[in-house]
Amino acid sequence: MSELVPYLKLLSERGPSIATRELASRFFREAPISAVRRVMDVCESVDARFTFFIVGISAKDNPAIIEEIIDRGHEIACHGHEHLRFPLLTPDWMRRDLEQALELFDKQFSYSLNGFRAPYLEMKEYVYTGLK
């Protein structure tokens, strides 16, 4: 884990976009729940917080780790409900997917999602409109 300290320092100094890819490539090859715990442990060892972009159906299937992320003070952001390719969806379908994710986190975890990253990092102009 000590080899991750430089990435975590970048994370705390410059924000999540700098270190996210490196952290993801190192950790998320493993079982997701153990990887999430490792990310939290390493971040906390350097007094940093992480933003986890979570898909709604994954949260529904793994509520304990979602509660742990929240309890440990990390942020959860929206990554859609079903990890769909937004540019292939109609605006209504995309909106329903986002609303499902928002509703799930609000009702099941009493957590309000504020951040968003499109699945596959694919964005179209109407995706921005739909986020408003």
Tab-separated table of N, CA and C in Angstrom, residues 29-129:
chain	number	residue	atom	x	y	z
A	29	ARG	N	-9.369	-4.594	-9.791
A	29	ARG	CA	-9.188	-5.910	-10.391
A	29	ARG	C	-9.589	-6.980	-9.380
A	30	GLU	N	-9.622	-6.592	-8.122
A	30	GLU	CA	-9.950	-7.510	-7.038
A	30	GLU	C	-11.458	-7.537	-6.818
A	31	ALA	N	-11.879	-8.340	-5.855
A	31	ALA	CA	-13.293	-8.348	-5.479
A	31	ALA	C	-13.679	-6.928	-5.074
A	32	PRO	N	-14.772	-6.404	-5.624
A	32	PRO	CA	-15.120	-4.995	-5.406
A	32	PRO	C	-15.207	-4.561	-3.948
A	33	ILE	N	-15.798	-5.347	-3.079
A	33	ILE	CA	-15.974	-4.894	-1.701
A	33	ILE	C	-14.632	-4.803	-0.980
A	34	SER	N	-13.774	-5.783	-1.164
A	34	SER	CA	-12.458	-5.698	-0.515
A	34	SER	C	-11.656	-4.544	-1.112
A	35	ALA	N	-11.820	-4.284	-2.394
A	35	ALA	CA	-11.116	-3.173	-3.029
A	35	ALA	C	-11.603	-1.841	-2.483
A	36	VAL	N	-12.889	-1.701	-2.307
A	36	VAL	CA	-13.437	-0.455	-1.763
A	36	VAL	C	-12.889	-0.221	-0.362
A	37	ARG	N	-12.846	-1.261	0.436
A	37	ARG	CA	-12.295	-1.118	1.796
A	37	ARG	C	-10.815	-0.739	1.754
A	38	ARG	N	-10.075	-1.309	0.844
A	38	ARG	CA	-8.652	-0.962	0.730
A	38	ARG	C	-8.484	0.499	0.334
A	39	VAL	N	-9.288	0.960	-0.614
A	39	VAL	CA	-9.212	2.363	-1.020
A	39	VAL	C	-9.498	3.262	0.179
A	40	MET	N	-10.538	2.934	0.944
A	40	MET	CA	-10.866	3.754	2.112
A	40	MET	C	-9.739	3.734	3.130
A	41	ASP	N	-9.171	2.563	3.393
A	41	ASP	CA	-8.077	2.459	4.355
A	41	ASP	C	-6.882	3.302	3.940
A	42	VAL	N	-6.487	3.188	2.672
A	42	VAL	CA	-5.325	3.930	2.197
A	42	VAL	C	-5.607	5.428	2.216
A	43	CYS	N	-6.778	5.825	1.760
A	43	CYS	CA	-7.124	7.260	1.790
A	43	CYS	C	-7.074	7.794	3.212
A	44	GLU	N	-7.664	7.060	4.126
A	44	GLU	CA	-7.695	7.514	5.515
A	44	GLU	C	-6.301	7.552	6.125
A	45	SER	N	-5.397	6.704	5.644
A	45	SER	CA	-4.030	6.717	6.192
A	45	SER	C	-3.296	8.006	5.859
A	46	VAL	N	-3.744	8.725	4.829
A	46	VAL	CA	-3.137	10.014	4.484
A	46	VAL	C	-4.142	11.146	4.645
A	47	ASP	N	-5.179	10.885	5.418
A	47	ASP	CA	-6.206	11.880	5.733
A	47	ASP	C	-6.871	12.457	4.477
A	48	ALA	N	-7.187	11.577	3.545
A	48	ALA	CA	-7.880	11.984	2.314
A	48	ALA	C	-9.239	11.310	2.260
A	49	ARG	N	-10.136	11.879	1.515
A	49	ARG	CA	-11.450	11.285	1.296
A	49	ARG	C	-11.587	10.985	-0.188
A	50	PHE	N	-12.358	9.966	-0.510
A	50	PHE	CA	-12.500	9.488	-1.871
A	50	PHE	C	-13.946	9.640	-2.312
A	51	THR	N	-14.150	9.882	-3.603
A	51	THR	CA	-15.490	9.876	-4.165
A	51	THR	C	-15.675	8.564	-4.908
A	52	PHE	N	-16.653	7.786	-4.466
A	52	PHE	CA	-16.980	6.518	-5.105
A	52	PHE	C	-18.167	6.742	-6.028
A	53	PHE	N	-17.981	6.493	-7.309
A	53	PHE	CA	-19.064	6.597	-8.275
A	53	PHE	C	-19.751	5.235	-8.307
A	54	ILE	N	-20.955	5.196	-7.764
A	54	ILE	CA	-21.643	3.930	-7.528
A	54	ILE	C	-22.865	3.806	-8.432
A	55	VAL	N	-23.008	2.644	-9.037
A	55	VAL	CA	-24.180	2.306	-9.836
A	55	VAL	C	-25.287	1.873	-8.873
A	56	GLY	N	-26.502	2.343	-9.116
A	56	GLY	CA	-27.624	2.064	-8.219
A	56	GLY	C	-27.848	0.593	-7.931
A	57	ILE	N	-27.824	-0.255	-8.964
A	57	ILE	CA	-28.090	-1.677	-8.711
A	57	ILE	C	-26.985	-2.321	-7.885
A	58	SER	N	-25.766	-1.814	-7.988
A	58	SER	CA	-24.683	-2.329	-7.135
A	58	SER	C	-24.917	-1.938	-5.682
A	59	ALA	N	-25.408	-0.731	-5.475
A	59	ALA	CA	-25.716	-0.288	-4.103
A	59	ALA	C	-26.847	-1.127	-3.516
A	60	LYS	N	-27.845	-1.404	-4.323
A	60	LYS	CA	-28.978	-2.213	-3.862
A	60	LYS	C	-28.531	-3.619	-3.477
A	61	ASP	N	-27.598	-4.171	-4.233
A	61	ASP	CA	-27.099	-5.529	-3.972
A	61	ASP	C	-26.077	-5.591	-2.844
A	62	ASN	N	-25.462	-4.449	-2.488
A	62	ASN	CA	-24.385	-4.422	-1.488
A	62	ASN	C	-24.601	-3.293	-0.484
A	63	PRO	N	-25.722	-3.287	0.223
A	63	PRO	CA	-26.012	-2.144	1.102
A	63	PRO	C	-25.008	-1.955	2.236
A	64	ALA	N	-24.404	-3.024	2.712
A	64	ALA	CA	-23.478	-2.892	3.848
A	64	ALA	C	-22.262	-2.045	3.482
A	65	ILE	N	-21.720	-2.240	2.289
A	65	ILE	CA	-20.536	-1.451	1.921
A	65	ILE	C	-20.919	-0.002	1.657
A	66	ILE	N	-22.123	0.244	1.176
A	66	ILE	CA	-22.583	1.620	0.976
A	66	ILE	C	-22.677	2.332	2.323
A	67	GLU	N	-23.270	1.656	3.291
A	67	GLU	CA	-23.350	2.234	4.643
A	67	GLU	C	-21.960	2.498	5.205
A	68	GLU	N	-21.029	1.593	4.945
A	68	GLU	CA	-19.661	1.768	5.450
A	68	GLU	C	-18.986	2.974	4.787
A	69	ILE	N	-19.168	3.141	3.490
A	69	ILE	CA	-18.597	4.300	2.795
A	69	ILE	C	-19.125	5.587	3.422
A	70	ILE	N	-20.427	5.632	3.632
A	70	ILE	CA	-21.056	6.818	4.220
A	70	ILE	C	-20.542	7.041	5.642
A	71	ASP	N	-20.549	5.974	6.445
A	71	ASP	CA	-20.122	6.087	7.847
A	71	ASP	C	-18.666	6.524	7.981
A	72	ARG	N	-17.828	6.137	7.028
A	72	ARG	CA	-16.411	6.489	7.095
A	72	ARG	C	-16.129	7.864	6.482
A	73	GLY	N	-17.165	8.560	6.036
A	73	GLY	CA	-17.021	9.944	5.617
A	73	GLY	C	-16.589	10.171	4.186
A	74	HIS	N	-16.649	9.146	3.350
A	74	HIS	CA	-16.312	9.317	1.937
A	74	HIS	C	-17.570	9.722	1.178
A	75	GLU	N	-17.382	10.234	-0.016
A	75	GLU	CA	-18.505	10.689	-0.820
A	75	GLU	C	-18.955	9.587	-1.774
A	76	ILE	N	-20.253	9.540	-2.004
A	76	ILE	CA	-20.811	8.671	-3.043
A	76	ILE	C	-21.422	9.591	-4.093
A	77	ALA	N	-21.110	9.314	-5.344
A	77	ALA	CA	-21.665	10.083	-6.446
A	77	ALA	C	-22.373	9.127	-7.407
A	78	CYS	N	-23.259	9.677	-8.193
A	78	CYS	CA	-24.103	8.896	-9.098
A	78	CYS	C	-23.316	8.423	-10.325
A	79	HIS	N	-23.504	7.155	-10.654
A	79	HIS	CA	-22.924	6.569	-11.862
A	79	HIS	C	-24.025	5.874	-12.659
A	80	GLY	N	-25.255	6.416	-12.494
A	80	GLY	CA	-26.425	5.821	-13.124
A	80	GLY	C	-27.007	4.723	-12.265
A	81	HIS	N	-28.128	4.183	-12.686
A	81	HIS	CA	-28.746	3.091	-11.933
A	81	HIS	C	-28.327	1.731	-12.484
A	82	GLU	N	-28.176	1.636	-13.812
A	82	GLU	CA	-27.862	0.334	-14.420
A	82	GLU	C	-26.588	0.351	-15.258
A	83	HIS	N	-25.788	1.398	-15.195
A	83	HIS	CA	-24.547	1.535	-15.961
A	83	HIS	C	-24.811	1.401	-17.457
A	84	LEU	N	-25.780	2.171	-17.932
A	84	LEU	CA	-26.160	2.165	-19.339
A	84	LEU	C	-25.330	3.168	-20.125
A	85	ARG	N	-25.226	2.963	-21.404
A	85	ARG	CA	-24.517	3.898	-22.300
A	85	ARG	C	-25.458	5.051	-22.628
A	86	PHE	N	-25.320	6.147	-21.925
A	86	PHE	CA	-26.258	7.266	-22.044
A	86	PHE	C	-26.427	7.800	-23.468
A	87	PRO	N	-25.380	7.905	-24.282
A	87	PRO	CA	-25.597	8.425	-25.631
A	87	PRO	C	-26.520	7.548	-26.490
A	88	LEU	N	-26.712	6.302	-26.083
A	88	LEU	CA	-27.587	5.406	-26.836
A	88	LEU	C	-29.029	5.461	-26.344
A	89	LEU	N	-29.274	6.192	-25.272
A	89	LEU	CA	-30.604	6.258	-24.676
A	89	LEU	C	-31.346	7.501	-25.143
A	90	THR	N	-32.665	7.424	-25.084
A	90	THR	CA	-33.454	8.633	-25.291
A	90	THR	C	-33.306	9.495	-24.045
A	91	PRO	N	-33.566	10.779	-24.145
A	91	PRO	CA	-33.488	11.632	-22.955
A	91	PRO	C	-34.402	11.138	-21.825
A	92	ASP	N	-35.597	10.654	-22.151
A	92	ASP	CA	-36.506	10.149	-21.109
A	92	ASP	C	-35.954	8.913	-20.419
A	93	TRP	N	-35.377	8.004	-21.191
A	93	TRP	CA	-34.817	6.784	-20.619
A	93	TRP	C	-33.640	7.124	-19.706
A	94	MET	N	-32.783	8.047	-20.156
A	94	MET	CA	-31.652	8.477	-19.341
A	94	MET	C	-32.138	9.112	-18.035
A	95	ARG	N	-33.146	9.962	-18.149
A	95	ARG	CA	-33.689	10.635	-16.967
A	95	ARG	C	-34.255	9.610	-15.976
A	96	ARG	N	-34.973	8.615	-16.482
A	96	ARG	CA	-35.516	7.570	-15.591
A	96	ARG	C	-34.396	6.812	-14.877
A	97	ASP	N	-33.320	6.512	-15.610
A	97	ASP	CA	-32.196	5.808	-14.993
A	97	ASP	C	-31.594	6.636	-13.863
A	98	LEU	N	-31.393	7.926	-14.106
A	98	LEU	CA	-30.838	8.802	-13.074
A	98	LEU	C	-31.786	8.948	-11.893
A	99	GLU	N	-33.066	9.095	-12.176
A	99	GLU	CA	-34.051	9.236	-11.103
A	99	GLU	C	-34.118	7.987	-10.238
A	100	GLN	N	-33.984	6.807	-10.857
A	100	GLN	CA	-33.971	5.561	-10.080
A	100	GLN	C	-32.793	5.541	-9.112
A	101	ALA	N	-31.633	5.953	-9.582
A	101	ALA	CA	-30.448	5.973	-8.716
A	101	ALA	C	-30.636	6.967	-7.576
A	102	LEU	N	-31.099	8.173	-7.904
A	102	LEU	CA	-31.310	9.187	-6.869
A	102	LEU	C	-32.319	8.712	-5.826
A	103	GLU	N	-33.396	8.123	-6.289
A	103	GLU	CA	-34.430	7.641	-5.379
A	103	GLU	C	-33.925	6.509	-4.489
A	104	LEU	N	-33.176	5.591	-5.060
A	104	LEU	CA	-32.633	4.483	-4.276
A	104	LEU	C	-31.756	4.998	-3.135
A	105	PHE	N	-30.814	5.892	-3.449
A	105	PHE	CA	-29.912	6.385	-2.406
A	105	PHE	C	-30.658	7.204	-1.361
A	106	ASP	N	-31.648	7.950	-1.801
A	106	ASP	CA	-32.433	8.742	-0.858
A	106	ASP	C	-33.260	7.854	0.066
A	107	LYS	N	-33.969	6.907	-0.489
A	107	LYS	CA	-34.877	6.076	0.314
A	107	LYS	C	-34.149	5.005	1.120
A	108	GLN	N	-33.205	4.316	0.505
A	108	GLN	CA	-32.551	3.203	1.196
A	108	GLN	C	-31.446	3.649	2.141
A	109	PHE	N	-30.764	4.747	1.799
A	109	PHE	CA	-29.603	5.151	2.590
A	109	PHE	C	-29.723	6.546	3.192
A	110	SER	N	-30.829	7.233	2.927
A	110	SER	CA	-31.002	8.627	3.368
A	110	SER	C	-29.800	9.464	2.953
A	111	TYR	N	-29.361	9.264	1.715
A	111	TYR	CA	-28.170	9.927	1.202
A	111	TYR	C	-28.524	10.649	-0.090
A	112	SER	N	-28.141	11.898	-0.168
A	112	SER	CA	-28.417	12.708	-1.345
A	112	SER	C	-27.193	12.730	-2.255
A	113	LEU	N	-27.345	12.196	-3.459
A	113	LEU	CA	-26.246	12.182	-4.423
A	113	LEU	C	-26.105	13.560	-5.052
A	114	ASN	N	-24.887	14.082	-5.095
A	114	ASN	CA	-24.642	15.386	-5.703
A	114	ASN	C	-23.746	15.294	-6.933
A	115	GLY	N	-22.795	14.413	-6.923
A	115	GLY	CA	-21.871	14.277	-8.048
A	115	GLY	C	-22.377	13.284	-9.076
A	116	PHE	N	-21.811	13.337	-10.260
A	116	PHE	CA	-22.206	12.437	-11.339
A	116	PHE	C	-21.035	12.219	-12.286
A	117	ARG	N	-20.901	10.981	-12.723
A	117	ARG	CA	-19.991	10.644	-13.817
A	117	ARG	C	-20.730	9.669	-14.711
A	118	ALA	N	-20.805	9.976	-15.984
A	118	ALA	CA	-21.527	9.117	-16.914
A	118	ALA	C	-20.821	7.773	-17.053
A	119	PRO	N	-21.598	6.704	-17.143
A	119	PRO	CA	-20.977	5.412	-17.432
A	119	PRO	C	-20.163	5.490	-18.725
A	120	TYR	N	-19.036	4.857	-18.737
A	120	TYR	CA	-18.118	4.835	-19.870
A	120	TYR	C	-17.595	6.235	-20.217
A	121	LEU	N	-17.822	7.205	-19.351
A	121	LEU	CA	-17.416	8.604	-19.566
A	121	LEU	C	-17.964	9.181	-20.870
A	122	GLU	N	-19.105	8.676	-21.291
A	122	GLU	CA	-19.715	9.134	-22.541
A	122	GLU	C	-20.802	10.157	-22.234
A	123	MET	N	-20.641	11.324	-22.811
A	123	MET	CA	-21.615	12.391	-22.583
A	123	MET	C	-22.071	12.965	-23.917
A	124	LYS	N	-23.303	13.337	-23.960
A	124	LYS	CA	-23.880	14.082	-25.083
A	124	LYS	C	-24.503	15.335	-24.491
A	125	GLU	N	-24.782	16.301	-25.323
A	125	GLU	CA	-25.331	17.572	-24.845
A	125	GLU	C	-26.589	17.370	-24.003
A	126	TYR	N	-27.484	16.485	-24.442
A	126	TYR	CA	-28.722	16.308	-23.686
A	126	TYR	C	-28.508	15.642	-22.335
A	127	VAL	N	-27.372	14.982	-22.144
A	127	VAL	CA	-27.076	14.425	-20.820
A	127	VAL	C	-26.907	15.573	-19.825
A	128	TYR	N	-26.203	16.624	-20.223
A	128	TYR	CA	-26.044	17.791	-19.347
A	128	TYR	C	-27.385	18.410	-19.031
A	129	THR	N	-28.235	18.508	-20.034
A	129	THR	CA	-29.588	19.075	-19.832
A	129	THR	C	-30.366	18.208	-18.862
